[in-house]
CSV table of C-alpha atoms and ligand atoms in Angstrom, one decimal:
chain,number,residue,atom,x,y,z
A,58,MET,CA,105.8,155.5,59.2
A,59,ASP,CA,106.5,153.2,62.2
A,60,CYS,CA,107.6,153.9,66.1
A,61,SER,CA,111.2,153.8,65.6
A,62,MET,CA,111.1,156.2,62.2
A,63,ALA,CA,109.0,158.9,64.3
A,64,ILE,CA,112.0,158.6,66.9
A,65,LEU,CA,114.8,159.0,64.7
A,66,LEU,CA,112.8,162.0,63.2
A,67,LEU,CA,112.3,163.3,66.8
A,68,CYS,CA,116.1,162.9,67.5
A,69,VAL,CA,117.2,164.7,64.1
A,70,LEU,CA,114.4,167.1,64.8
A,71,SER,CA,116.1,167.8,68.7
A,72,PHE,CA,119.6,167.8,67.2
A,73,TRP,CA,118.6,170.4,64.8
A,74,THR,CA,116.9,172.8,66.9
A,75,THR,CA,119.7,172.7,69.9
A,76,GLY,CA,122.1,174.4,67.7
A,77,GLN,CA,119.9,177.3,67.6
A,78,ALA,CA,118.9,179.5,70.4
A,79,ARG,CA,115.6,178.3,71.6
A,80,ARG,CA,112.7,180.7,71.0
A,81,CYS,CA,109.8,178.6,71.1
A,82,GLY,CA,107.4,177.7,73.9
A,83,ASP,CA,107.8,174.7,76.4
A,84,ARG,CA,105.1,172.2,74.4
A,85,GLN,CA,106.0,174.0,71.0
A,86,GLU,CA,109.0,172.8,68.5
A,87,GLU,CA,110.8,175.3,65.9
A,88,ILE,CA,110.1,173.8,62.4
A,89,ASP,CA,111.4,176.0,59.5
A,90,GLY,CA,111.6,178.7,61.5
A,91,HIS,CA,108.5,178.7,63.1
A,92,CYS,CA,107.0,177.6,66.4
A,93,CYS,CA,104.9,174.6,66.1
A,94,ASP,CA,102.4,173.7,68.9
A,95,MET,CA,102.8,169.9,70.0
A,96,CYS,CA,100.4,167.4,69.7
A,97,PRO,CA,98.5,166.5,73.0
A,98,PRO,CA,98.3,163.1,74.5
A,99,GLY,CA,95.8,161.2,72.8
A,100,THR,CA,96.1,162.7,69.5
A,101,PHE,CA,99.4,162.6,66.6
A,102,LEU,CA,100.7,165.4,64.0
A,103,GLU,CA,98.6,165.5,61.1
A,104,LYS,CA,100.3,168.5,59.9
A,105,TYR,CA,103.2,170.7,60.6
A,106,CYS,CA,102.1,174.4,61.3
A,107,SER,CA,102.9,176.9,58.8
A,108,GLU,CA,103.2,180.8,58.6
A,109,VAL,CA,99.4,181.0,58.7
A,110,ASP,CA,98.3,177.5,59.8
A,111,GLN,CA,98.4,176.1,63.4
A,112,THR,CA,99.7,172.1,63.7
A,113,VAL,CA,96.9,169.6,62.8
A,114,CYS,CA,96.4,167.1,65.2
A,115,SER,CA,94.6,164.2,65.0
A,116,PRO,CA,93.0,161.7,67.9
A,117,CYS,CA,94.4,158.3,68.0
A,118,LYS,CA,92.3,155.5,66.8
A,119,GLU,CA,90.4,153.0,69.1
A,120,GLY,CA,93.5,150.7,69.9
A,121,TYR,CA,96.3,153.2,69.7
A,122,TYR,CA,97.0,155.7,71.9
A,123,SER,CA,100.0,158.6,72.6
A,124,ASP,CA,100.6,159.6,76.8
A,125,LYS,CA,102.8,162.6,76.4
A,126,TYR,CA,102.9,165.8,74.1
A,127,ASN,CA,104.2,164.8,70.7
A,128,ILE,CA,105.0,165.4,66.9
A,129,PHE,CA,104.5,161.8,66.0
A,130,THR,CA,102.3,160.8,63.2
A,131,ILE,CA,101.2,158.0,64.1
A,132,CYS,CA,99.7,156.6,67.7
A,133,GLU,CA,101.3,153.8,69.4
A,134,GLU,CA,99.6,150.5,69.5
A,135,CYS,CA,97.9,149.9,72.7
A,136,GLN,CA,98.8,146.8,74.2
A,137,GLN,CA,97.6,143.3,73.7
A,138,CYS,CA,96.5,141.0,76.5
A,139,PRO,CA,95.8,137.3,75.9
A,140,GLN,CA,92.9,137.2,78.8
A,141,GLY,CA,91.9,140.6,79.4
A,142,TYR,CA,92.6,144.0,80.7
A,143,SER,CA,92.8,145.3,84.1
A,144,GLU,CA,93.1,148.7,83.2
A,145,LYS,CA,91.7,149.3,79.8
A,146,CYS,CA,93.7,151.0,76.7
A,147,THR,CA,92.3,154.7,76.3
A,148,SER,CA,93.9,157.0,73.8
A,149,THR,CA,96.4,158.1,76.1
A,150,THR,CA,97.3,155.0,78.5
A,151,SER,CA,98.3,151.6,76.5
A,152,GLY,CA,96.0,149.6,79.2
A,153,THR,CA,97.3,146.7,81.5
A,154,CYS,CA,96.8,143.3,81.3
A,155,SER,CA,96.1,140.8,83.6
A,156,CYS,CA,95.3,136.9,83.6
A,157,GLN,CA,92.4,135.3,84.9
A,158,SER,CA,92.3,133.4,88.3
A,159,GLY,CA,94.0,130.4,88.5
A,160,PHE,CA,96.6,132.1,85.9
A,161,LEU,CA,99.7,134.4,86.0
A,162,CYS,CA,101.3,136.8,84.0
A,163,SER,CA,104.5,135.5,82.9
A,164,ASN,CA,106.0,138.5,82.6
A,165,ASN,CA,106.3,142.4,83.8
A,166,ASN,CA,103.8,143.6,81.4
A,167,CYS,CA,101.8,140.5,81.5
A,168,SER,CA,101.7,139.9,78.0
A,169,LYS,CA,101.7,136.2,78.7
A,170,CYS,CA,99.5,133.9,81.0
A,171,GLU,CA,100.7,130.8,82.7
A,172,LYS,CA,98.4,128.1,84.8
A,173,ASN,CA,99.0,128.6,88.7
A,174,ASN,CA,99.9,125.0,89.5
A,175,CYS,CA,100.2,125.7,93.1
A,176,GLN,CA,97.9,124.2,95.8
A,177,ILE,CA,94.9,125.7,97.6
A,178,TRP,CA,97.6,126.1,100.8
A,179,GLU,CA,100.4,127.4,98.6
A,180,ASN,CA,100.9,131.0,97.4
A,181,PRO,CA,102.8,131.6,94.0
A,182,LYS,CA,106.5,133.2,94.8
A,183,ARG,CA,107.3,135.3,92.0
A,184,THR,CA,111.1,134.6,91.0
A,185,GLY,CA,112.1,137.7,88.6
A,186,VAL,CA,114.3,136.7,85.7
A,187,SER,CA,115.8,139.6,83.7
A,188,SER,CA,115.5,139.0,80.1
A,189,ASP,CA,115.5,141.7,76.9
A,190,PHE,CA,114.3,144.7,76.1
A,191,GLY,CA,112.7,145.6,79.3
A,192,LEU,CA,110.6,142.8,79.7
A,193,THR,CA,111.4,140.9,82.6
A,194,THR,CA,110.1,137.1,82.5
A,195,TYR,CA,108.9,135.5,85.6
A,196,LEU,CA,109.1,132.4,87.4
A,197,TYR,CA,107.1,131.1,90.3
A,198,LYS,CA,107.9,128.8,93.4
A,199,CYS,CA,104.9,127.3,95.5
A,200,GLU,CA,105.2,128.3,99.1
A,201,PRO,CA,103.3,127.0,101.9
A,202,LYS,CA,100.7,129.9,103.0
A,203,CYS,CA,101.1,128.5,106.7
A,204,ARG,CA,103.6,128.2,109.3
A,205,GLY,CA,104.9,124.9,110.2
A,206,HIS,CA,102.2,124.8,113.3
A,207,GLU,CA,99.2,125.9,111.4
A,208,TYR,CA,96.6,124.5,108.7
A,209,PHE,CA,95.3,126.4,106.4
A,210,ASP,CA,91.2,126.8,106.8
A,211,VAL,CA,90.0,126.5,102.9
A,212,LYS,CA,86.7,127.8,104.2
A,213,GLU,CA,88.0,130.8,105.7
A,214,ASP,CA,90.8,131.3,103.9
A,215,ILE,CA,93.1,131.5,106.9
A,216,CYS,CA,95.9,130.1,108.8
A,217,LYS,CA,94.8,128.3,111.9
A,218,PRO,CA,97.2,126.9,114.8
A,219,ARG,CA,96.9,122.9,114.5
A,220,THR,CA,95.9,121.2,117.8
A,221,GLN,CA,98.7,120.1,119.7
A,222,CYS,CA,97.0,116.8,121.0
A,223,SER,CA,99.7,116.1,123.6
A,224,ALA,CA,99.8,119.2,125.1
A,225,GLY,CA,96.1,118.8,126.5
A,226,GLY,CA,97.4,115.2,127.4
A,227,LEU,CA,95.0,113.8,125.0
A,228,ALA,CA,96.2,111.4,121.9
A,229,GLU,CA,96.4,111.9,118.6
A,230,ARG,CA,93.5,110.2,116.0
A,231,ILE,CA,94.6,111.9,113.0
A,232,SER,CA,97.8,114.0,112.4
A,233,GLY,CA,97.0,117.4,110.9
A,234,ASN,CA,98.5,118.7,107.7
A,235,GLU,CA,98.4,121.6,105.6
A,236,THR,CA,94.4,121.7,105.2
A,237,HIS,CA,93.6,119.9,108.3
A,238,ASN,CA,93.7,120.2,111.7
A,239,SER,CA,94.9,117.4,114.1
A,240,VAL,CA,91.8,115.2,115.6
A,241,CYS,CA,92.2,114.2,119.4
A,242,TYR,CA,91.2,112.2,121.5
A,243,SER,CA,91.0,111.1,125.3
A,244,PRO,CA,92.1,107.6,126.3
A,245,GLU,CA,90.2,107.0,128.9
A,246,THR,CA,87.0,108.1,127.1
A,247,GLN,CA,87.8,105.6,124.8
A,248,ARG,CA,88.4,103.1,127.4
A,249,GLY,CA,85.2,103.9,129.4
A,250,PHE,CA,83.2,104.0,125.5
A,251,THR,CA,84.8,100.4,125.3
A,252,TYR,CA,83.4,99.1,128.6
A,253,VAL,CA,80.0,100.9,128.0
A,254,THR,CA,79.6,99.3,124.4
A,255,LEU,CA,81.2,95.8,126.0
A,256,CYS,CA,78.2,96.1,128.4
A,257,ILE,CA,75.6,96.8,126.1
A,258,GLY,CA,76.3,94.0,123.8
A,259,PHE,CA,76.8,91.6,126.9
A,260,VAL,CA,73.4,92.7,127.9
A,261,LEU,CA,71.7,92.4,124.6
A,262,LEU,CA,73.5,88.8,124.2
A,263,SER,CA,72.4,87.7,127.3
A,264,LEU,CA,68.9,88.6,126.7
A,265,SER,CA,67.9,87.2,123.3
A,266,LEU,CA,69.7,84.2,124.6
A,267,SER,CA,67.3,83.3,127.5
A,268,VAL,CA,64.6,84.7,125.0
A,269,PHE,CA,65.6,82.1,122.4
A,270,VAL,CA,65.9,79.6,125.3
A,271,LEU,CA,62.4,80.2,126.6
A,272,TYR,CA,60.7,79.9,123.8
A,273,THR,CA,62.7,76.7,122.4
A,274,CYS,CA,61.3,75.2,126.0
A,275,SER,CA,57.6,76.6,125.6
A,276,LYS,CA,57.6,74.8,122.1
A,277,LYS,CA,58.8,71.6,123.3
A,278,LEU,CA,56.5,71.6,126.5
A,279,ARG,CA,53.5,72.1,124.3
A,280,LYS,CA,54.5,69.2,121.6
A,281,HIS,CA,55.3,67.0,124.6
A,282,LYS,CA,51.6,68.1,126.2
A,283,ALA,CA,50.2,67.3,122.4
A,284,ASN,CA,51.9,63.9,122.2
A,285,LYS,CA,50.6,62.3,125.2
A,286,PRO,CA,48.5,59.3,124.5
A,287,VAL,CA,45.2,59.8,125.2
A,288,GLN,CA,43.4,56.5,124.8
A,289,VAL,CA,39.9,57.0,123.8
A,290,VAL,CA,37.6,54.0,124.6
A,291,PRO,CA,35.2,54.0,121.2
A,292,ALA,CA,31.6,55.4,122.4
A,293,LYS,CA,28.2,54.5,120.8
A,294,THR,CA,26.6,58.0,121.9
A,295,SER,CA,28.1,60.0,124.2
A,296,ASP,CA,31.3,60.0,126.0
A,297,PHE,CA,31.9,61.5,130.0
A,298,HIS,CA,35.3,62.3,129.7
A,299,LEU,CA,36.8,63.2,132.8
A,300,SER,CA,40.0,63.8,133.1
A,301,LYS,CA,42.8,64.2,136.0
A,302,GLU,CA,45.8,65.1,133.9
A,303,GLU,CA,47.6,66.2,137.5
A,304,SER,CA,47.8,62.6,138.4
A,305,GLY,CA,47.9,61.1,135.0
A,306,VAL,CA,44.3,59.2,135.2
A,307,GLN,CA,41.7,59.3,132.9
A,308,LEU,CA,38.4,58.1,133.6
A,309,THR,CA,36.1,57.0,130.7
A,310,ILE,CA,32.7,56.3,131.7
A,311,GLN,CA,30.9,54.3,128.7
A,312,ASP,CA,27.6,55.5,128.6
A,313,GLU,CA,26.5,52.3,126.6
A,314,TYR,CA,26.6,50.2,129.4
A,315,LYS,CA,25.2,52.6,131.8
A,316,ASP,CA,21.9,51.6,131.4
A,317,SER,CA,22.6,48.2,131.6
A,318,SER,CA,24.6,48.4,134.2
A,319,GLY,CA,27.7,47.2,132.1
A,320,PRO,CA,31.3,47.2,133.2
A,321,LEU,CA,32.8,50.6,133.9
A,322,HIS,CA,35.8,51.1,132.2
A,323,LEU,CA,38.7,52.2,134.3
A,324,ASP,CA,41.7,53.3,132.7
A,325,ILE,CA,44.6,53.9,134.9
A,326,ARG,CA,48.0,55.2,133.3
B,409,NAG,C1,95.4,116.1,104.7
B,409,NAG,O1,94.3,115.0,105.5
B,409,NAG,C2,93.1,114.9,105.1
B,409,NAG,C3,92.4,113.9,106.0
B,409,NAG,O2,92.9,114.0,107.3
B,409,NAG,C4,93.3,114.2,103.5
B,409,NAG,O3,91.8,114.2,103.1
B,409,NAG,C5,93.8,115.3,103.2
B,409,NAG,O4,93.7,115.1,101.5
B,409,NAG,C6,95.2,115.7,103.4
B,409,NAG,N1,96.1,116.5,102.4
B,409,NAG,C7,97.2,116.5,102.3
B,409,NAG,C8,98.0,117.6,101.6
B,409,NAG,O5,97.9,115.4,102.6
């Protein structure tokens, strides 16, 4: 027997009982002239009462529930959830569904979930769309979380006002958007910074230039000295080499002829 049949039965029963004077209690039904106890929530009717026996009720099976005093012969099936329950199904409650993070309920009982396509700085705004049998289908629209002059700080999860660069006499390096604050700079500081950079660059350049000039000059000087021709007259035993470089005078005494009072060779350049 399904739900609609049970409802039909209840209707027939209530129709039948209203015709007679009500003698039974609040949580009783008159059946065949007897006042039968109704079944409490969490149970269903197993057997009507009789002259001798009370009503027999049975607890709902797992996944089924009844939330009222009833004389239904079955329990109702719990809500089916595609992604999980926010409240679990019990013998007396149907439970409620919820969608996982990043998803949104597609209708009022959340029997369907859909992906949340909004950006981190946006909120999904629900626009209810009514449809059949008490089931309301939801449509969503993404709306910014923050107001126009604000940005959404993702780390702190709050809206913060955007810095107005011009208000502080500053210029805007990066204009802010939905998730970032504006980045300002002071044009004067910027100019000063440029000057300092240029100065340092100039000093470095001239330093390296002078080092280069000094190096090449000294190298040339040394080479020049080395190339200065020195005429050495071959000597047999030993040479006395006296040089006077400053004056460019070279004096060579040739030993060989010293003893024999030979000629003294004087080489002047
Ligand atoms: C906002 O600006 C930052 C850089 O300043 C950028 O990385 C980011 O993608 C921008 N966001 C939007 C939504 O335009």
